Amino acid sequence: MSSVEVAHLNKTYGSLRAVKDFNFSAREGEILALVGPDGAGKTSIFRAICGLIEYDSGEIRIAGYDTSREFEKIKPLLGYMPQTFSLYPDLSVEENLYFYAGIFGLKRHQFNEKKKLLYQFSGLEPFHNRRAAALSGGMKQKLALSCALIHDPSVLMLDEPTTGVDPLSRRQFWDILKHLKKDGSTIVVSTPYMDEVALSDRAILVHQGTKLAEGTPDELIRLFSGRVYLAKVQPTTERMEKLEKIQGIISRRFGSSIHIYPRLDMTKDDFYGQLELAGIGPDIIEPVSPDLEDIFIQLMGD
Amino acid sequence: MIRTIWALMQKEFHQVIRDRIMLRLIFVAPLIQLLLLGYTANTDVKLIYTAFYDFDQSELSREYIRSFTVGDYFVRRTSDIPLVEATKGFKENKFNAVMVIPVDFSKNIQWGKPGKVGFMVDGTNANSASIALGYANIITSQFNQRVSGFASPVSLGGKILYNPEAKSVYFMVPGIVATLLTVITMMLTCMAIVREREIGTLEQLMVTPITTPALLLGKIIPFALIGFLEMSIALAFGIIWFKIPFVGSWPLLYGLSFLFLFTTLGVGIFISTVVKTQQQAMFFSWFFSLFALMTSGFFTPIANIPKSIQYLTYINPLRYFMKIVRGIIMKGASLDALYPEVAAMVIFGLVVFSFSWIRFSKRVK
């Protein structure tokens, strides 16, 4: 049985269709990532699942309970971490934890046990007296996650938990998530970072309120139907503009180099010839295996 | 449920204690206010500096002047300003009153005719002017009795009850206590709810098993307690520092204050449901406080307010509470005596509190 099931979810804001007939399910012991750029509708999906907004149509079930009718039964099972940092900035790390423990009705000794555990994985123990406002971005997110975990939820909904967090903290955060799923929790996490897809068990690429693709990281990579080349030159604005003018190719900045996708029916000679005209010689171009962002760009272009 | 409310209350107290500026605002500012208002909002009229122009220069005229200067109220100001330029003296604040005794004053009285005396008071402060005029009338009628030897047909034996010295501080401090309770409980509750929405924690709470009643109770109980604490501090200060005679019943005062809190907390919750930011909440509370204060009879008696605006005062809950607080503290009023005000408090409390409660519950859903 799936822990989170979303069927035919629709949500509009005025004339904007934020979520269009969205379907997915997440199983126990699985990390499901919703990946997409800002404004893709990820947060709307999360808020609908957590009962924070009314949706136009569709059905959402958590642990078999219908969220629109049996939400009170879901609350104790659900851990939610909203996109914006929403802890009490003027309370200390421990006071924040203690508050949520109180809200979920934990007894003092239960809190103390849980606290020890949460400090263990978050590494927040040395900062237990520090005010939440004075924590670094990564530590804030770890504290927010700890608060969401205080009542041992079986379903975790994490809305962009790693946005704006330094790479090391992101890595640590994902390690925590991997640890949690071993206990059988269902974890649904949204992110704008393509590289985090590789860390999830399954991912859904979301764009403009619809599902572009769904699958394991490997499955998603296999979706890429074309070739991708790496041009080892600086992606200057001038160069990017030149590339944009060439018919039949798509290009994007890739660190300090450029990723270039030729159209499927383009011949090799035509491709190299066109690039030479733009000042990129064949000696600095090499074929590479596509990453997830390449796939995203290709799917979005279709 | 109780555990949840307790957790919320603890958190709320932590936040109040954590916020040094807020803490000072809550506890120090009211005392300064009390001290300032206790001294400055002084409507006592004493020391009316008076220039006496005695053109009669007789035994009788001098005795008349003396009857003014022996008391505490009128102080003689010798002035070299000629009478025709007396307005200059008013403008330069040399004196606040002028008395002119014409040359034929004593002659007229001896001949059985009225001795006319001119008396002018600086009316910049209308209140103190009329009080000064009142004193002058009393002194004059006493003087008449003495000179004529006859008792006037009507002799008024006046006595001011409950505040015989007519000290305004006795009147102001209970008023400040009522005002404090209103502003503190309403504003703090409102701000605490709005802040929670602003930083997004309210949304977080909606996903926890917390119920709306628990959430609201956890929010309002701490501020009700702070309100009571402040009220007690202000009262203690008034009694110890300003020597306010507290003649009424303490339990009755606190009981009725508790009743009043339903209205102020209700207003606080209501404001939190209509505003988005803390600034808006602040402005709204300020507007409400000002309205409540102006039409409560705190500064000016309600009877002095124009009739059409007097109707507005009936919808001001503070008006009733002001009367209750002053009645209990100064007159020792009992519950029977305050029956209409208490009834108003019950109605206000029920209507405002339940309306806000329902509105809040709908908003969070």
XYZ file of C-alpha atoms in Angstrom:
667
model
C 0.000 0.000 0.000
C 1.253 3.449 -0.867
C 1.536 5.952 1.927
C 0.855 9.006 -0.174
C -1.500 8.817 -3.103
C -2.435 11.801 -5.209
C -4.964 11.357 -7.997
C -6.142 13.904 -10.552
C -5.156 16.876 -8.422
C -6.119 20.258 -9.849
C -5.476 23.649 -8.355
C -6.018 27.048 -9.912
C -5.253 30.530 -8.618
C -7.586 32.801 -10.540
C -6.795 32.099 -14.179
C -3.476 30.416 -13.386
C -3.580 26.625 -13.429
C -0.877 25.832 -10.891
C -1.459 22.083 -10.765
C -2.938 20.180 -13.704
C -4.373 16.696 -13.249
C -1.421 15.585 -11.167
C -1.006 11.922 -10.156
C 1.624 10.207 -8.085
C 2.138 7.876 -5.217
C 4.924 7.352 -2.739
C 5.601 4.067 -1.022
C 6.812 3.242 2.459
C 10.574 3.293 2.788
C 10.995 5.433 -0.278
C 12.358 8.888 -0.987
C 10.350 10.479 -3.738
C 11.656 13.733 -5.153
C 9.537 16.307 -6.932
C 11.954 18.234 -9.086
C 11.264 21.369 -11.012
C 12.038 25.042 -11.313
C 10.428 27.744 -9.186
C 6.762 28.130 -9.990
C 6.417 24.576 -11.252
C 3.629 23.950 -8.774
C 5.595 21.860 -6.270
C 4.646 23.947 -3.269
C 0.977 23.949 -4.253
C 1.053 20.161 -4.392
C 2.695 20.006 -0.967
C 0.266 22.452 0.590
C -2.686 20.565 -0.849
C -1.356 17.314 0.592
C -0.847 18.916 3.996
C -4.369 20.331 4.064
C -3.222 23.937 3.943
C -5.002 24.930 0.748
C -8.227 23.842 -0.805
C -7.847 22.259 -4.188
C -10.319 22.318 -7.053
C -10.597 18.608 -7.643
C -8.793 15.345 -7.107
C -8.195 12.943 -4.287
C -5.373 12.779 -1.789
C -4.845 9.880 0.582
C -2.245 9.522 3.273
C -1.893 6.082 4.867
C -5.250 5.272 3.314
C -7.064 8.229 4.907
C -8.742 10.778 2.684
C -7.191 14.157 3.517
C -10.374 16.090 2.844
C -12.452 14.082 5.300
C -10.126 12.382 7.770
C -7.348 14.911 8.176
C -7.424 14.754 11.969
C -6.364 11.086 11.764
C -3.526 12.005 9.412
C -1.999 14.804 11.507
C -0.205 12.545 14.018
C 1.306 10.559 11.131
C 2.445 13.557 9.140
C 5.639 15.546 9.440
C 5.669 18.707 7.374
C 8.520 21.066 6.740
C 7.422 24.131 4.808
C 9.590 25.899 2.285
C 10.246 28.992 4.351
C 12.046 28.673 7.641
C 9.256 28.630 10.146
C 10.595 28.004 13.556
C 10.531 30.505 16.376
C 13.596 32.654 15.754
C 13.607 34.047 19.289
C 13.546 30.626 20.919
C 16.605 28.419 21.353
C 17.154 25.180 19.474
C 16.010 23.168 22.451
C 13.011 25.390 23.155
C 11.838 24.966 19.583
C 12.062 21.202 19.910
C 10.416 21.289 23.323
C 7.552 23.356 21.981
C 6.748 20.939 19.171
C 7.126 18.023 21.574
C 4.513 19.704 23.770
C 2.175 20.302 20.852
C 2.338 16.615 19.945
C 1.754 15.658 23.549
C 5.131 14.078 24.294
C 5.872 13.493 27.948
C 9.061 14.891 29.458
C 11.002 11.628 29.398
C 9.808 10.882 25.850
C 11.053 14.276 24.805
C 14.432 13.729 26.421
C 14.894 10.414 24.609
C 13.776 11.832 21.303
C 15.927 14.901 21.763
C 19.045 12.771 22.234
C 18.303 10.928 19.024
C 17.613 14.068 17.025
C 20.761 15.755 18.291
C 22.710 12.673 17.288
C 21.879 12.877 13.616
C 21.562 16.657 13.314
C 24.709 17.513 15.251
C 22.830 20.372 16.897
C 23.683 19.400 20.465
C 26.502 21.959 20.863
C 24.078 24.671 19.768
C 21.119 23.668 21.928
C 21.142 27.019 23.710
C 21.564 29.109 20.591
C 18.608 31.029 19.276
C 17.207 29.669 16.054
C 17.687 33.051 14.399
C 21.440 32.798 14.950
C 21.816 29.428 13.227
C 23.348 29.012 9.773
C 21.053 28.098 6.872
C 22.007 24.447 7.009
C 21.538 24.201 10.757
C 18.168 25.934 10.528
C 16.992 23.330 8.067
C 18.267 20.548 10.298
C 16.406 22.040 13.231
C 13.254 22.408 11.149
C 13.573 18.759 10.130
C 14.142 17.767 13.752
C 10.969 19.604 14.748
C 9.049 17.866 11.987
C 10.385 14.522 13.245
C 9.686 15.016 16.943
C 6.537 12.858 16.891
C 7.944 10.010 14.765
C 5.834 10.664 11.687
C 5.576 7.882 9.128
C 5.091 10.308 6.256
C 7.470 13.222 5.788
C 6.614 16.069 3.458
C 9.664 18.284 2.936
C 9.184 21.315 0.729
C 12.529 22.433 -0.709
C 14.471 21.640 2.462
C 17.862 22.208 0.825
C 17.173 25.409 -1.093
C 19.725 28.044 -0.214
C 21.786 25.618 1.841
C 25.523 25.103 1.263
C 26.594 21.922 -0.637
C 28.074 20.206 2.416
C 24.936 20.737 4.487
C 22.816 19.538 1.573
C 24.814 16.343 1.475
C 24.421 15.870 5.230
C 20.719 16.542 4.976
C 20.285 13.841 2.360
C 22.275 11.429 4.488
C 19.764 12.011 7.262
C 16.886 11.345 4.872
C 18.464 8.105 3.713
C 18.812 7.051 7.298
C 15.172 7.858 7.999
C 13.761 5.858 5.120
C 15.388 2.742 6.540
C 12.866 2.951 9.373
C 10.111 2.614 6.787
C 9.154 6.267 6.580
C 7.753 7.667 3.387
C 9.634 10.768 2.379
C 8.408 13.170 -0.249
C 10.846 15.956 -0.910
C 10.775 18.778 -3.421
C 13.844 20.441 -4.816
C 14.921 22.763 -7.597
C 18.323 20.999 -7.798
C 18.599 18.353 -10.489
C 21.597 16.743 -8.842
C 19.446 15.750 -5.882
C 17.430 13.443 -8.119
C 20.366 11.052 -8.136
C 20.085 10.852 -4.332
C 16.399 9.940 -4.355
C 14.849 6.542 -5.002
C 12.389 7.901 -7.487
C 11.810 11.314 -8.970
C 9.087 13.189 -10.753
C 10.048 16.041 -13.012
C 7.452 18.794 -12.607
C 6.964 21.653 -15.002
C 4.091 24.140 -15.175
C 1.893 22.019 -12.944
C 2.248 18.834 -14.947
C 4.394 15.739 -14.698
C 7.101 15.663 -17.379
C 8.580 12.327 -16.411
C 8.745 9.874 -13.550
C 11.147 7.109 -12.652
C 14.308 6.069 -10.863
C 17.357 8.227 -11.580
C 18.629 5.568 -14.028
C 15.296 5.332 -15.790
C 15.197 9.062 -16.180
C 18.675 9.169 -17.693
C 17.636 6.532 -20.190
C 14.779 8.775 -21.246
C 17.217 11.049 -22.994
C 16.821 10.288 -26.646
C 19.550 12.327 -28.253
C 23.212 13.143 -27.994
C 24.850 15.707 -25.825
C 28.229 17.333 -26.426
C 30.485 19.233 -24.132
C 32.259 22.263 -25.547
C 35.227 23.155 -23.398
C 35.031 26.928 -23.788
C 33.930 29.720 -21.510
C 30.193 30.355 -21.863
C 30.539 34.085 -22.495
C 27.410 36.043 -23.241
C 28.639 36.774 -26.734
C 29.282 33.105 -27.445
C 25.947 32.004 -26.022
C 24.149 34.535 -28.214
C 25.937 33.208 -31.297
C 24.955 29.657 -30.408
C 21.373 30.656 -29.904
C 21.164 31.853 -33.498
C 22.138 28.451 -34.915
C 19.089 26.533 -36.146
C 18.675 23.006 -34.856
C 20.733 23.065 -31.690
C 20.036 23.891 -28.090
C 22.809 24.989 -25.803
C 23.152 25.806 -22.121
C 25.853 26.889 -19.717
C 27.470 24.012 -17.865
C 29.842 25.326 -15.235
C 32.715 26.905 -17.131
C 31.818 25.060 -20.336
C 28.787 24.566 -22.578
C 26.410 21.651 -23.167
C 25.127 21.440 -26.722
C 22.302 19.249 -28.023
C 21.968 18.778 -31.803
C 18.536 18.002 -33.210
C 18.124 14.278 -33.937
C 18.035 14.665 -37.720
C 21.102 16.890 -37.834
C 24.122 15.351 -39.585
C 27.461 15.293 -37.838
C 29.111 17.382 -40.556
C 26.395 20.014 -40.430
C 26.683 20.130 -36.605
C 30.469 20.539 -36.532
C 30.348 22.990 -39.431
C 27.805 25.221 -37.754
C 29.805 25.262 -34.528
C 33.043 26.067 -36.313
C 31.322 29.134 -37.744
C 30.465 30.160 -34.181
C 34.130 29.870 -33.258
C 34.003 26.481 -31.556
C 36.371 24.057 -33.273
C 35.877 20.243 -33.364
C 38.969 19.754 -31.181
C 37.276 21.188 -28.123
C 33.985 19.308 -28.553
C 33.411 15.837 -27.118
C 30.326 13.667 -26.650
C 29.312 13.126 -22.989
C 26.590 11.125 -21.207
C 23.578 13.225 -20.368
C 22.872 14.317 -16.808
C 19.431 14.905 -15.363
C 19.393 18.559 -16.195
C 19.941 17.681 -19.845
C 16.913 15.476 -19.671
C 14.894 18.165 -18.023
C 15.828 20.645 -20.699
C 15.044 18.192 -23.446
C 11.668 17.279 -21.935
C 10.782 20.910 -21.385
C 11.661 21.667 -24.999
C 9.322 19.007 -26.358
C -5.464 19.413 25.216
C -4.175 20.826 28.502
C -0.652 19.674 27.660
C -0.882 21.465 24.304
C -2.172 24.695 25.850
C 0.570 24.498 28.455
C 3.219 24.049 25.750
C 1.879 27.108 23.913
C 1.760 29.183 27.080
C 5.323 28.291 28.006
C 6.450 29.215 24.525
C 4.604 32.518 24.671
C 6.203 33.412 28.011
C 9.607 32.433 26.702
C 9.130 34.760 23.775
C 8.002 37.652 25.931
C 10.924 37.248 28.309
C 13.327 36.853 25.387
C 12.283 40.127 23.813
C 14.009 42.740 25.976
C 12.466 45.686 24.212
C 9.001 44.236 24.441
C 9.564 43.407 28.085
C 10.468 46.983 28.842
C 7.559 48.202 26.789
C 5.198 46.021 28.749
C 6.434 46.714 32.241
C 8.369 49.953 32.354
C 6.412 52.076 29.912
C 3.134 51.804 31.833
C 4.815 52.941 35.042
C 6.270 55.972 33.309
C 2.871 56.603 31.826
C 1.276 56.320 35.221
C 3.782 58.665 36.757
C 3.459 61.192 33.959
C -0.305 61.116 33.783
C -0.599 61.102 37.548
C 1.263 64.385 37.672
C 0.513 66.057 34.376
C -3.109 65.185 33.751
C -3.760 67.347 36.763
C -7.055 69.162 36.653
C -6.705 70.501 40.197
C -6.935 74.281 40.158
C -4.681 75.923 42.673
C -2.541 79.031 42.670
C -4.578 81.338 40.516
C -2.269 84.324 40.137
C -4.480 87.352 40.418
C -3.828 91.042 39.897
C -6.042 93.120 42.142
C -6.843 96.670 40.955
C -8.284 98.339 43.995
C -9.466 101.841 43.056
C -11.578 102.148 46.170
C -8.690 101.658 48.628
C -11.132 101.427 51.520
C -11.220 99.177 54.584
C -13.990 97.156 52.950
C -12.241 96.673 49.630
C -9.058 95.579 51.348
C -10.986 93.095 53.439
C -12.665 91.761 50.329
C -9.282 91.176 48.702
C -7.958 89.573 51.854
C -10.818 87.078 51.833
C -9.417 85.930 48.493
C -5.778 85.772 49.401
C -6.070 83.917 52.709
C -6.993 80.647 50.986
C -4.833 78.352 48.858
C -6.440 79.243 45.595
C -5.730 82.892 44.854
C -2.273 84.382 44.987
C -1.807 88.100 44.832
C 0.322 89.388 41.981
C 1.412 92.970 42.204
C 1.425 94.430 38.765
C 2.589 97.757 37.440
C 0.681 97.234 34.215
C -2.069 99.840 33.932
C -5.573 98.380 33.892
C -6.204 99.383 30.283
C -3.298 97.154 29.276
C -4.306 94.227 31.456
C -4.567 91.898 28.448
C -0.804 92.244 28.112
C -0.444 90.657 31.522
C -2.553 87.696 30.433
C -0.531 87.264 27.273
C 2.771 87.393 29.111
C 1.448 85.009 31.733
C 2.069 87.536 34.522
C -1.283 86.548 36.007
C -4.288 84.326 35.249
C -6.978 86.545 36.701
C -7.734 90.217 37.213
C -10.016 91.737 39.780
C -11.144 95.345 39.485
C -12.730 97.102 42.434
C -14.198 100.453 41.346
C -13.931 103.657 43.423
C -17.544 103.567 44.587
C -17.365 99.990 45.903
C -17.562 100.674 49.636
C -19.814 103.712 49.201
C -22.364 101.696 47.278
C -22.385 98.960 49.877
C -22.843 101.453 52.721
C -25.771 102.980 50.852
C -27.311 99.571 50.474
C -26.600 99.294 46.786
C -24.692 96.340 45.263
C -20.949 96.823 45.180
C -19.947 95.815 41.685
C -16.600 94.037 41.183
C -15.048 93.082 37.898
C -13.405 89.652 37.625
C -11.637 88.316 34.533
C -10.103 84.874 34.186
C -7.772 83.504 31.566
C -9.993 81.076 29.683
C -7.261 79.391 27.683
C -7.930 76.414 29.850
C -11.716 76.475 30.012
C -11.810 73.951 32.777
C -9.617 75.808 35.235
C -11.288 79.126 34.327
C -14.698 77.888 35.339
C -13.314 76.389 38.517
C -11.628 79.711 39.397
C -14.873 81.539 38.763
C -16.643 79.063 41.002
C -14.184 79.685 43.841
C -14.607 83.449 43.403
C -18.371 83.111 43.671
C -18.160 81.106 46.860
C -15.736 83.552 48.482
C -17.947 86.471 47.476
C -21.107 84.990 48.909
C -19.315 84.222 52.173
C -18.102 87.829 52.227
C -21.667 89.061 51.606
C -22.957 87.174 54.609
C -20.282 88.585 56.819
C -20.758 92.205 55.721
C -24.539 92.303 55.613
C -24.925 90.273 58.783
C -27.924 88.636 57.180
C -27.987 85.084 56.047
C -28.691 84.803 52.358
C -32.054 83.237 51.574
C -30.341 80.061 50.401
C -27.128 78.852 51.903
C -25.479 75.977 50.100
C -23.559 73.591 52.341
C -21.366 71.965 49.702
C -19.251 68.895 50.294
C -17.328 66.829 47.786
C -17.593 63.114 48.496
C -15.057 60.312 47.773
C -12.406 62.771 46.764
C -12.850 65.723 49.112
C -9.738 67.500 47.926
C -10.827 66.977 44.325
C -7.436 65.477 43.554
C -7.399 64.496 39.911
C -4.792 61.819 40.471
C -7.367 59.809 42.449
C -9.475 59.880 39.356
C -6.731 59.380 36.798
C -5.000 56.329 38.263
C -8.047 54.072 38.154
C -8.569 55.329 34.631
C -5.022 54.425 33.692
C -5.474 50.978 35.185
C -8.519 50.388 33.000
C -6.722 51.722 29.944
C -3.648 49.588 30.540
C -5.645 46.409 30.809
C -7.395 47.212 27.541
C -4.361 48.129 25.509
C -2.023 45.435 26.809
C -4.335 42.466 26.484
C -5.704 43.513 23.114
C -2.452 44.548 21.497
C -0.236 41.732 22.765
C -2.734 39.029 21.818
C -3.208 40.484 18.392
C 0.523 40.924 17.774
C 1.341 37.427 18.985
C -1.120 35.863 16.564
C -0.105 38.022 13.622
C 3.607 37.472 14.237
C 3.018 33.749 14.179
C 1.284 34.068 10.843
C 3.988 36.367 9.497
C 6.859 34.003 10.231
C 4.834 31.051 8.981
C 4.659 29.077 12.198
C 0.878 29.309 12.262
C 0.810 27.260 9.087
C 3.166 24.777 10.653
C 0.838 24.501 13.643
C -2.099 23.762 11.361
C -0.419 20.508 10.351
C -0.057 19.428 13.976
C -2.912 17.849 15.942
C -3.459 21.124 17.816
C -7.118 22.164 17.916
C -8.292 25.704 17.313
C -9.624 26.175 20.863
C -6.317 24.963 22.296
C -4.426 27.283 19.989
C -6.528 30.287 20.957
C -6.474 29.526 24.662
C -2.719 29.025 24.571
C -2.441 32.393 22.909
C -4.744 34.438 25.134
C -4.157 33.033 28.615
C -0.551 34.309 28.812
C -1.587 37.808 27.838
C -4.562 37.811 30.159
C -2.131 36.928 32.960
C 0.300 39.637 31.891
C -2.618 42.081 31.799
C -3.567 41.189 35.362
C 0.012 41.465 36.511
C 0.323 44.914 34.986
C -2.945 46.030 36.420
C -1.751 44.924 39.856
C 1.563 46.729 39.473
C -0.196 49.924 38.390
C -2.643 49.678 41.271
C 0.079 49.017 43.811
C 2.025 51.935 42.443
C -1.037 54.178 42.597
C -1.761 53.184 46.177
C 1.809 53.396 47.450
C 3.088 56.369 45.471
C 0.009 58.485 44.876
C -1.724 57.309 48.062
C -4.946 56.506 46.238
C -7.556 55.424 48.757
C -8.785 52.010 47.628
C -12.146 51.629 49.325
C -13.781 48.885 47.271
C -13.584 45.140 46.998
C -10.497 43.586 45.449
C -12.215 40.346 44.392
C -14.967 42.327 42.708
C -12.447 44.463 40.827
C -10.519 41.440 39.597
C -13.657 39.468 38.853
C -15.096 42.214 36.691
C -11.714 42.799 35.060
C -11.715 39.142 34.110
C -15.125 39.651 32.568
C -13.835 42.670 30.674
C -10.956 40.633 29.231
C -13.357 38.653 27.064
C -14.021 41.857 25.177
C -10.425 43.081 24.854
C -9.057 39.648 23.954
C -11.940 39.258 21.526
C -11.045 42.549 19.861
C -7.398 41.440 19.721
C -8.331 38.168 18.040
C -10.652 40.004 15.676
C -7.940 42.422 14.582
C -5.590 39.501 13.972
C -8.097 38.073 11.510
C -8.369 41.233 9.421
C -4.726 42.320 9.186
C -1.767 40.730 7.438
C 1.289 42.293 9.047
C 2.354 43.314 12.526
C 2.442 46.943 11.443
C -1.161 46.790 10.378
C -2.021 45.100 13.648
C -0.233 47.841 15.553
C -2.063 50.559 13.666
C -5.427 48.899 14.089
C -4.918 48.462 17.832
C -3.738 52.015 18.147
C -6.833 53.272 16.351
C -9.121 51.211 18.506
C -7.336 52.275 21.694
C -7.610 55.920 20.777
C -11.304 55.642 20.043
C -11.897 53.665 23.209
C -9.913 56.152 25.263
C -11.475 59.319 23.884
C -15.027 58.122 24.357
C -14.534 56.384 27.689
C -14.733 59.362 29.982
C -11.080 58.942 30.864
C -10.163 62.593 30.327
C -13.469 64.360 29.916
C -16.789 63.424 31.449
C -19.066 61.774 28.905
C -21.753 64.341 29.735
C -19.463 67.011 28.272
C -19.315 65.258 24.910
C -21.807 66.534 22.299
C -25.041 64.555 22.325
C -24.620 63.067 18.864
C -21.185 61.717 19.732
C -22.379 60.546 23.120
C -24.290 57.783 21.330
C -20.956 56.506 20.062
C -19.747 56.032 23.607
C -22.402 53.387 24.169
C -20.601 51.037 21.803
C -17.335 51.563 23.633
C -16.755 48.763 26.116
C -14.096 50.798 27.916
C -16.713 53.371 28.865
C -18.441 50.818 31.088
C -15.272 49.328 32.444
C -13.931 52.790 33.285
C -17.011 53.404 35.396
C -16.641 50.027 37.063
C -12.991 50.541 37.976
C -13.491 54.062 39.265
C -16.664 53.059 41.069
C -15.011 50.177 42.871
C -11.749 51.903 43.720
C -13.076 55.323 44.711
C -16.609 54.700 45.921
C -16.470 51.094 46.995
C -19.328 50.353 44.637
C -20.934 46.932 44.985
C -22.113 44.601 42.269
C -25.725 45.859 42.613
C -24.662 49.422 42.028
C -22.725 48.482 38.915
C -25.468 46.293 37.530
C -25.955 48.160 34.187
C -22.215 48.297 33.477
C -21.757 44.636 34.343
C -24.647 43.732 32.051
C -22.973 45.697 29.265
C -19.696 43.871 29.930
C -21.418 40.491 29.701
C -23.085 41.395 26.424
C -19.902 42.849 24.920
C -17.837 39.898 26.074
C -20.248 37.329 24.685
C -20.746 39.023 21.345
C -17.192 40.162 20.631
C -15.473 37.054 21.934
C -17.686 34.501 20.219
C -17.705 36.472 16.965
C -13.899 36.696 16.918
C -13.533 33.081 17.970
C -15.722 31.916 15.093
C -13.983 34.211 12.638
C -10.570 32.989 13.717
C -11.621 29.333 13.493
C -12.891 29.869 9.972
C -9.758 31.683 8.919
C -7.378 28.951 10.027
C -9.419 26.172 8.425
